[in-house]
Amino acid sequence: MVPTEAEILDNLTTAILYFDSGLILRRLNPAGEMLLEHSAQNVIGSPAELLFPGDETFIDALREAVATAHPLTEREKLLHLPGHRQTNVDCTITPWIIGEQVDGVMLELSHIDRQLRITREKRLLSQQSTARELLRGLAHEIKNPLSGLRGAAQLLERELIADDLREYTRIIVAEADRLRSLVDRMLGPNSRPRMGLGNIHEVLERARQLVNVDLPPGIELTTDYDPSIPELTFDRDMIFQAVLNIVQNAAHAVGDSGEILLRTRITRNHTIGNERHRLVAVIHIVDDGPGVPEGMLDRIFYPMVSGRPDGTGLGLAISQSLITQHGGLIECQSRPGHTQFTILLPLGNDT
Ligand SMILES: Nc1ncnc2c1ncn2[C@@H]1O[C@H](COP(=O)(O)OP(=O)(O)OP(=O)(O)O)[C@@H](O)[C@H]1O
Ligand SMILES: [Mg+2]
């Protein structure tokens, strides 16, 4: 059966809102109700100023469309909604002309937050994999001459009789080993994940307890877990390490007093990179410390990037590599007083 126009309107994902020439809402489709988070019954008869509060320029644009009968399209507009909500939309304003007169305006609003997020995450993943490729190449170039250097020093050591001279070759060997282990750590774990079914909260609790042991009394480590998250398929030790690095960073950041929060949620139909997952576990690690140093935010996942005098700058690079091996994503938002790391982990039972 071919759907009627009304049925098509009802099933659009684009919100359609019709305002009369006095900018009073007269009609809307179900997508419009979803956008406003109110039933038609509740919002029909409301003035546009109330539905898009504090957005003077937008209201002016609607008025202008009524006055001049000119249509208008705006892309990636930040729409202000009741209850201090905001969302990104593509927006088209079409004057409704009957005879010579503008009778009202029709508004088409399509959500683009989802697309924007997918684009951002894709960019992030591709940046992360470029960085890893670069590192792998560099590590290879370092490790080969390094083993030559080490071998030569060992041969030399056998030839040397004086013990004080041997001390020098020992230093060469020890430093070559140190460099090698640094490069290995930069590359992250090279074993493949050992996947098994497990509970994410158990892993988070392990990390929390470990960090808690040397935490100054002024730091509070709190949790807000969503108990409805089902078991997921992952490598416990790897995810433990990934989370631990981030919680340790948070502990360093807050210093002597502050709050660190571990929060979990579940989200549905989430696309990471090119893959769409039915269920994704979301882990937030939030602290109220001073925030990531200015200008460093887009580099913190690169190895050797550190804002701490005694940091090696490897923690986050390793976390990232562990999470990507699980098909997940890690990102960070930070401003003074609020730093949030987000880990997305596909639940793994739908791939
Ligand atoms: N929660 C946070 N708040 C503020 N800055 C942070 C936070 N987490 C990370 N950073 C910044 O990012 C940098 C990189 O972190 P990363 O864990 O990769 O290295 P590190 O902590 O310096 O050294 P390590 O290898 O010992 O972990 C940190 O040095 C710090 O400047
Ligand atoms: Mg660290």
Coordinates of C-alpha atoms and ligand atoms in Angstrom, one line a residue:
M1 CA 0.0 0.0 0.0
V2 CA 1.3 3.4 -0.9
P3 CA 1.4 5.8 2.1
T4 CA -0.7 8.9 2.1
E5 CA 0.9 12.3 2.3
A6 CA -0.2 12.6 5.9
E7 CA 1.4 9.2 6.7
I8 CA 4.6 10.4 5.0
L9 CA 4.6 13.5 7.1
D10 CA 4.1 11.5 10.2
N11 CA 7.1 9.3 9.4
L12 CA 9.6 12.0 8.4
T13 CA 12.6 12.4 10.6
T14 CA 12.7 16.1 9.7
A15 CA 10.7 18.2 12.1
I16 CA 8.0 20.3 10.3
L17 CA 6.5 23.2 12.2
Y18 CA 3.9 25.6 10.8
F19 CA 3.6 29.1 12.3
D20 CA 0.9 31.6 11.4
S21 CA 1.9 35.1 10.4
G22 CA 1.8 36.2 14.1
L23 CA 4.4 33.4 14.7
I24 CA 2.0 31.2 16.7
L25 CA 2.6 27.5 16.3
R26 CA -0.4 25.9 14.5
R27 CA 0.7 22.5 13.3
L28 CA 3.6 20.1 13.7
N29 CA 4.5 16.6 12.8
P30 CA 5.7 13.9 15.3
A31 CA 9.3 14.6 14.5
G32 CA 8.5 18.2 15.6
E33 CA 7.0 16.9 18.8
M34 CA 10.2 14.9 19.5
L35 CA 12.4 18.0 18.8
L36 CA 10.4 20.2 21.2
E37 CA 9.9 17.3 23.6
H38 CA 6.3 18.2 23.9
S39 CA 3.1 16.7 22.5
A40 CA 1.3 18.7 19.8
Q41 CA -1.5 19.3 22.3
N42 CA 0.9 21.0 24.7
V43 CA 2.6 23.3 22.2
I44 CA 0.1 24.3 19.6
G45 CA -0.9 27.9 20.2
S46 CA 2.6 28.8 21.7
P47 CA 4.5 31.8 20.3
A48 CA 7.8 31.1 18.6
E49 CA 9.6 33.2 21.2
L50 CA 8.6 30.7 23.8
L51 CA 9.6 27.6 21.7
F52 CA 13.0 29.0 20.8
P53 CA 13.8 31.1 23.9
G54 CA 16.6 33.7 23.8
D55 CA 17.2 33.2 20.1
E56 CA 16.4 36.8 18.9
T57 CA 18.1 36.5 15.5
F58 CA 16.1 33.3 14.7
I59 CA 12.8 35.0 15.6
D60 CA 13.8 38.0 13.5
A61 CA 14.5 35.6 10.6
L62 CA 11.0 34.2 11.0
R63 CA 9.5 37.7 11.1
E64 CA 11.5 38.7 8.1
A65 CA 10.2 35.7 6.1
V66 CA 6.7 36.7 6.9
A67 CA 7.3 40.3 6.0
T68 CA 9.3 39.8 2.8
A69 CA 8.0 36.4 1.6
H70 CA 11.6 35.3 1.1
P71 CA 12.6 31.7 1.9
L72 CA 15.7 31.1 3.9
T73 CA 18.0 28.2 4.6
E74 CA 20.6 28.0 7.3
R75 CA 23.0 25.1 7.8
E76 CA 24.5 23.9 11.1
K77 CA 22.4 26.3 13.1
L78 CA 22.5 26.0 16.9
L79 CA 18.9 25.9 17.9
H80 CA 17.8 27.1 21.4
L81 CA 15.0 25.0 22.8
P82 CA 12.9 25.1 26.0
G83 CA 14.6 23.9 29.1
H84 CA 18.0 25.3 28.1
R85 CA 18.4 22.6 25.5
Q86 CA 20.4 23.2 22.4
T87 CA 20.8 21.2 19.3
N88 CA 22.4 21.6 15.8
V89 CA 20.0 21.6 12.9
D90 CA 19.8 22.4 9.2
C91 CA 16.9 24.8 8.9
T92 CA 14.7 25.9 6.1
I93 CA 12.1 28.6 6.5
T94 CA 9.5 28.7 3.8
P95 CA 6.8 31.5 3.7
W96 CA 3.4 30.1 3.2
I97 CA 1.8 32.3 0.5
I98 CA -2.0 32.2 -0.2
G99 CA -3.0 34.5 -3.0
E100 CA -0.9 37.6 -2.6
Q101 CA -0.5 37.3 1.1
V102 CA 1.9 35.5 3.4
D103 CA -0.3 33.4 5.7
G104 CA 2.5 31.9 7.8
V105 CA 5.9 30.2 7.7
M106 CA 6.8 26.6 7.5
L107 CA 9.9 25.5 9.3
E108 CA 11.9 22.3 8.4
L109 CA 14.4 21.4 11.0
S110 CA 16.7 18.3 10.6
H111 CA 18.9 17.2 13.3
I112 CA 22.6 17.1 12.4
D113 CA 24.2 16.5 15.8
R114 CA 24.5 12.8 14.9
Q115 CA 26.2 13.5 11.6
L116 CA 28.5 16.1 13.1
R117 CA 29.5 13.6 15.8
I118 CA 30.1 10.8 13.3
T119 CA 32.3 13.2 11.2
R120 CA 34.2 14.2 14.2
E121 CA 34.8 10.7 15.4
K122 CA 35.9 9.6 12.0
R123 CA 38.4 12.4 11.9
L124 CA 39.6 11.4 15.3
L125 CA 40.0 7.7 14.4
S126 CA 41.9 8.6 11.2
Q127 CA 44.2 11.0 13.1
Q128 CA 44.8 8.3 15.7
S129 CA 45.7 5.7 13.1
T130 CA 48.0 8.1 11.3
A131 CA 49.9 8.8 14.5
R132 CA 50.2 5.0 15.1
E133 CA 51.5 4.3 11.6
L134 CA 54.1 7.1 12.0
L135 CA 55.2 5.7 15.4
R136 CA 55.4 2.1 14.1
G137 CA 57.7 3.3 11.3
L138 CA 59.9 5.3 13.6
A139 CA 60.1 2.5 16.2
H140 CA 61.2 0.1 13.5
E141 CA 64.0 2.5 12.4
I142 CA 65.2 2.9 16.0
K143 CA 65.1 -0.8 17.0
N144 CA 67.2 -2.2 14.2
P145 CA 70.3 0.0 14.7
L146 CA 69.8 -0.3 18.4
S147 CA 70.2 -4.1 18.4
G148 CA 73.3 -3.6 16.3
L149 CA 74.7 -1.2 18.8
R150 CA 73.9 -3.5 21.7
G151 CA 75.5 -6.5 20.0
A152 CA 78.6 -4.6 19.2
A153 CA 78.9 -3.3 22.8
Q154 CA 78.6 -6.9 24.1
L155 CA 81.3 -8.1 21.7
L156 CA 83.5 -5.2 22.7
E157 CA 83.0 -6.1 26.4
R158 CA 84.4 -9.6 25.9
E159 CA 87.6 -8.1 24.4
L160 CA 88.1 -5.7 27.2
I161 CA 90.2 -6.7 30.1
A162 CA 90.1 -3.6 32.3
D163 CA 87.0 -3.6 34.5
D164 CA 86.6 0.1 34.5
L165 CA 86.4 0.1 30.7
R166 CA 83.8 -2.7 30.8
E167 CA 81.7 -0.3 32.9
Y168 CA 81.3 1.8 29.8
T169 CA 80.1 -1.1 27.6
R170 CA 77.6 -2.0 30.3
I171 CA 76.2 1.5 30.3
I172 CA 75.8 1.2 26.5
V173 CA 74.0 -2.1 26.9
A174 CA 71.8 -0.9 29.7
E175 CA 70.9 2.3 27.9
A176 CA 70.1 0.5 24.7
D177 CA 67.8 -1.8 26.7
R178 CA 66.1 1.2 28.3
L179 CA 65.6 2.8 24.9
R180 CA 64.2 -0.5 23.5
S181 CA 61.7 -0.9 26.3
L182 CA 60.7 2.8 25.8
V183 CA 60.0 2.1 22.2
D184 CA 58.1 -1.0 23.0
R185 CA 56.0 0.8 25.5
M186 CA 55.4 3.5 22.9
L187 CA 54.1 0.9 20.5
G188 CA 51.8 -0.4 23.2
P189 CA 51.0 -4.0 23.9
N190 CA 51.6 -6.1 20.8
S191 CA 49.6 -9.1 22.0
R192 CA 46.2 -9.4 20.5
P193 CA 43.3 -8.9 22.9
R194 CA 42.2 -12.0 24.7
M195 CA 38.5 -11.4 24.5
G196 CA 36.1 -12.8 27.1
L197 CA 32.7 -12.0 28.5
G198 CA 32.9 -9.8 31.5
N199 CA 31.5 -7.0 33.6
I200 CA 32.8 -3.5 32.9
H201 CA 32.0 -2.3 36.4
E202 CA 34.2 -5.0 37.9
V203 CA 37.1 -3.6 35.9
L204 CA 36.3 0.0 36.8
E205 CA 36.2 -1.0 40.5
R206 CA 39.6 -2.6 40.2
A207 CA 41.1 0.6 38.8
R208 CA 39.2 2.7 41.4
Q209 CA 40.5 0.6 44.3
L210 CA 44.1 0.7 43.0
V211 CA 44.2 4.4 42.6
N212 CA 42.3 4.9 45.9
V213 CA 45.1 3.4 47.9
D214 CA 47.5 6.3 47.4
L215 CA 45.0 9.0 47.1
P216 CA 45.4 12.1 49.3
P217 CA 42.4 12.3 51.7
G218 CA 41.2 15.5 50.0
I219 CA 40.3 13.7 46.8
E220 CA 37.0 12.0 46.5
L221 CA 36.6 9.2 44.0
T222 CA 33.0 8.7 43.3
T223 CA 31.0 6.4 41.0
D224 CA 27.8 6.6 39.1
Y225 CA 27.3 3.3 37.4
D226 CA 24.4 2.2 35.1
P227 CA 23.6 -1.3 36.4
S228 CA 21.7 -2.1 33.2
I229 CA 24.8 -2.5 31.1
P230 CA 25.0 -6.1 30.1
E231 CA 28.2 -8.1 30.1
L232 CA 30.5 -7.2 27.2
T233 CA 33.1 -9.0 25.2
F234 CA 36.5 -7.5 25.9
D235 CA 40.0 -8.1 27.2
R236 CA 39.7 -7.2 30.9
D237 CA 43.4 -6.5 31.5
M238 CA 43.6 -4.2 28.5
I239 CA 40.6 -2.2 29.4
F240 CA 41.7 -2.1 33.1
Q241 CA 45.0 -0.6 32.0
A242 CA 43.3 1.8 29.6
V243 CA 41.0 3.1 32.4
L244 CA 43.8 3.1 35.0
N245 CA 46.0 5.4 33.0
I246 CA 43.1 7.9 32.7
V247 CA 42.1 7.7 36.4
Q248 CA 45.8 8.2 37.4
N249 CA 46.0 11.2 35.2
A250 CA 42.9 12.6 36.8
A251 CA 44.4 12.0 40.2
H252 CA 47.6 13.8 39.2
A253 CA 45.5 16.7 37.8
V254 CA 43.4 17.4 40.8
G255 CA 46.4 17.5 43.2
D256 CA 45.5 17.6 46.9
S257 CA 41.8 18.1 46.7
G258 CA 39.1 17.6 44.2
E259 CA 36.7 15.1 42.8
I260 CA 37.0 12.3 40.3
L261 CA 33.9 10.6 39.0
L262 CA 33.6 7.3 37.2
R263 CA 30.3 7.2 35.3
T264 CA 28.9 4.5 33.0
R265 CA 26.0 4.7 30.6
I266 CA 24.7 2.7 27.7
T267 CA 23.8 4.0 24.3
R268 CA 22.0 2.4 21.4
N269 CA 22.6 2.4 17.7
H270 CA 25.9 4.3 17.9
T271 CA 28.2 4.5 14.9
I272 CA 32.0 4.4 15.7
G273 CA 34.1 5.0 12.6
N274 CA 32.2 3.2 9.9
E275 CA 30.6 0.6 12.1
R276 CA 27.2 0.9 13.6
H277 CA 26.8 -0.9 16.9
R278 CA 23.5 -1.8 18.5
L279 CA 24.8 -1.3 22.0
V280 CA 27.8 0.7 23.1
A281 CA 29.0 1.1 26.7
V282 CA 30.0 4.7 27.6
I283 CA 32.5 5.3 30.3
H284 CA 33.2 8.8 31.5
I285 CA 36.1 9.8 33.7
V286 CA 35.5 13.3 35.0
D287 CA 37.6 15.5 37.2
D288 CA 37.4 19.0 38.5
G289 CA 41.1 19.8 38.2
P290 CA 42.7 22.7 36.3
G291 CA 42.1 21.1 32.9
V292 CA 44.5 20.0 30.1
P293 CA 47.1 22.7 29.6
E294 CA 46.3 25.2 27.0
G295 CA 47.0 24.2 23.4
M296 CA 47.7 20.6 24.3
L297 CA 44.2 19.1 24.0
D298 CA 44.6 18.0 20.4
R299 CA 47.9 16.3 21.1
I300 CA 47.4 14.5 24.4
F301 CA 46.9 11.1 22.8
Y302 CA 50.2 11.3 21.0
P303 CA 53.1 9.5 22.6
M304 CA 55.7 11.6 24.5
V305 CA 53.3 14.5 25.0
S306 CA 53.2 15.4 28.6
G307 CA 52.4 18.4 30.7
R308 CA 54.0 16.9 33.9
P309 CA 57.6 17.3 34.7
D310 CA 57.9 13.6 35.6
G311 CA 55.5 12.3 33.0
T312 CA 56.6 10.1 30.0
G313 CA 53.6 11.1 28.0
L314 CA 52.7 7.5 27.2
G315 CA 49.7 6.8 29.4
L316 CA 47.1 8.2 27.0
A317 CA 48.7 6.9 23.9
I318 CA 48.6 3.4 25.4
S319 CA 45.0 3.8 26.5
Q320 CA 44.0 4.9 23.1
S321 CA 45.7 2.0 21.4
L322 CA 44.0 -0.5 23.8
I323 CA 40.6 1.0 23.2
T324 CA 41.0 1.1 19.4
Q325 CA 42.0 -2.6 19.5
H326 CA 38.5 -3.1 20.9
G327 CA 36.8 -1.2 18.1
G328 CA 36.2 1.6 20.5
L329 CA 36.9 5.3 20.7
I330 CA 38.4 7.6 23.3
E331 CA 38.1 11.3 23.4
C332 CA 38.6 14.2 25.8
Q333 CA 36.9 17.5 26.5
S334 CA 38.5 19.8 28.9
R335 CA 38.1 23.3 30.4
P336 CA 39.4 24.5 33.8
G337 CA 37.4 22.8 36.5
H338 CA 36.0 20.1 34.2
T339 CA 37.9 17.5 32.3
Q340 CA 36.0 14.6 30.8
F341 CA 37.5 11.5 29.1
T342 CA 34.9 9.4 27.2
I343 CA 35.5 5.8 26.3
L344 CA 33.1 4.2 23.9
L345 CA 33.2 0.4 23.9
P346 CA 31.0 -1.6 21.5
L347 CA 29.3 -4.4 23.5
G348 CA 30.6 -6.8 20.9
N349 CA 27.6 -9.1 20.7
D350 CA 26.3 -7.6 17.4
T351 CA 29.4 -7.8 15.2
Ligands
LIG1 N1 42.6 14.7 33.7 C1 43.6 15.6 33.2 N2 43.6 16.9 33.6 C2 44.6 17.7 33.1 N3 45.5 17.3 32.2 C3 45.6 16.1 31.8 C4 44.6 15.1 32.3 N4 44.9 13.9 31.7 C5 46.0 14.1 31.0 N5 46.4 15.4 31.0 C6 47.5 16.0 30.3 O1 47.9 15.1 29.3 C7 49.3 14.8 29.4 C8 49.5 13.4 28.8 O2 49.0 12.4 29.6 P1 49.6 10.9 29.5 O3 49.0 10.1 30.5 O4 49.7 10.5 28.1 O5 51.1 11.2 30.0 P2 51.7 11.5 31.4 O6 50.6 11.4 32.5 O7 52.3 12.9 31.3 O8 52.8 10.4 31.6 P3 52.6 8.9 31.9 O9 53.3 8.2 30.7 O10 53.3 8.6 33.2 O11 51.2 8.6 31.9 C9 49.5 14.9 30.9 O12 50.9 15.0 31.1 C10 48.7 16.1 31.3 O13 49.4 17.3 31.0
MG2 MG 49.5 9.6 32.5

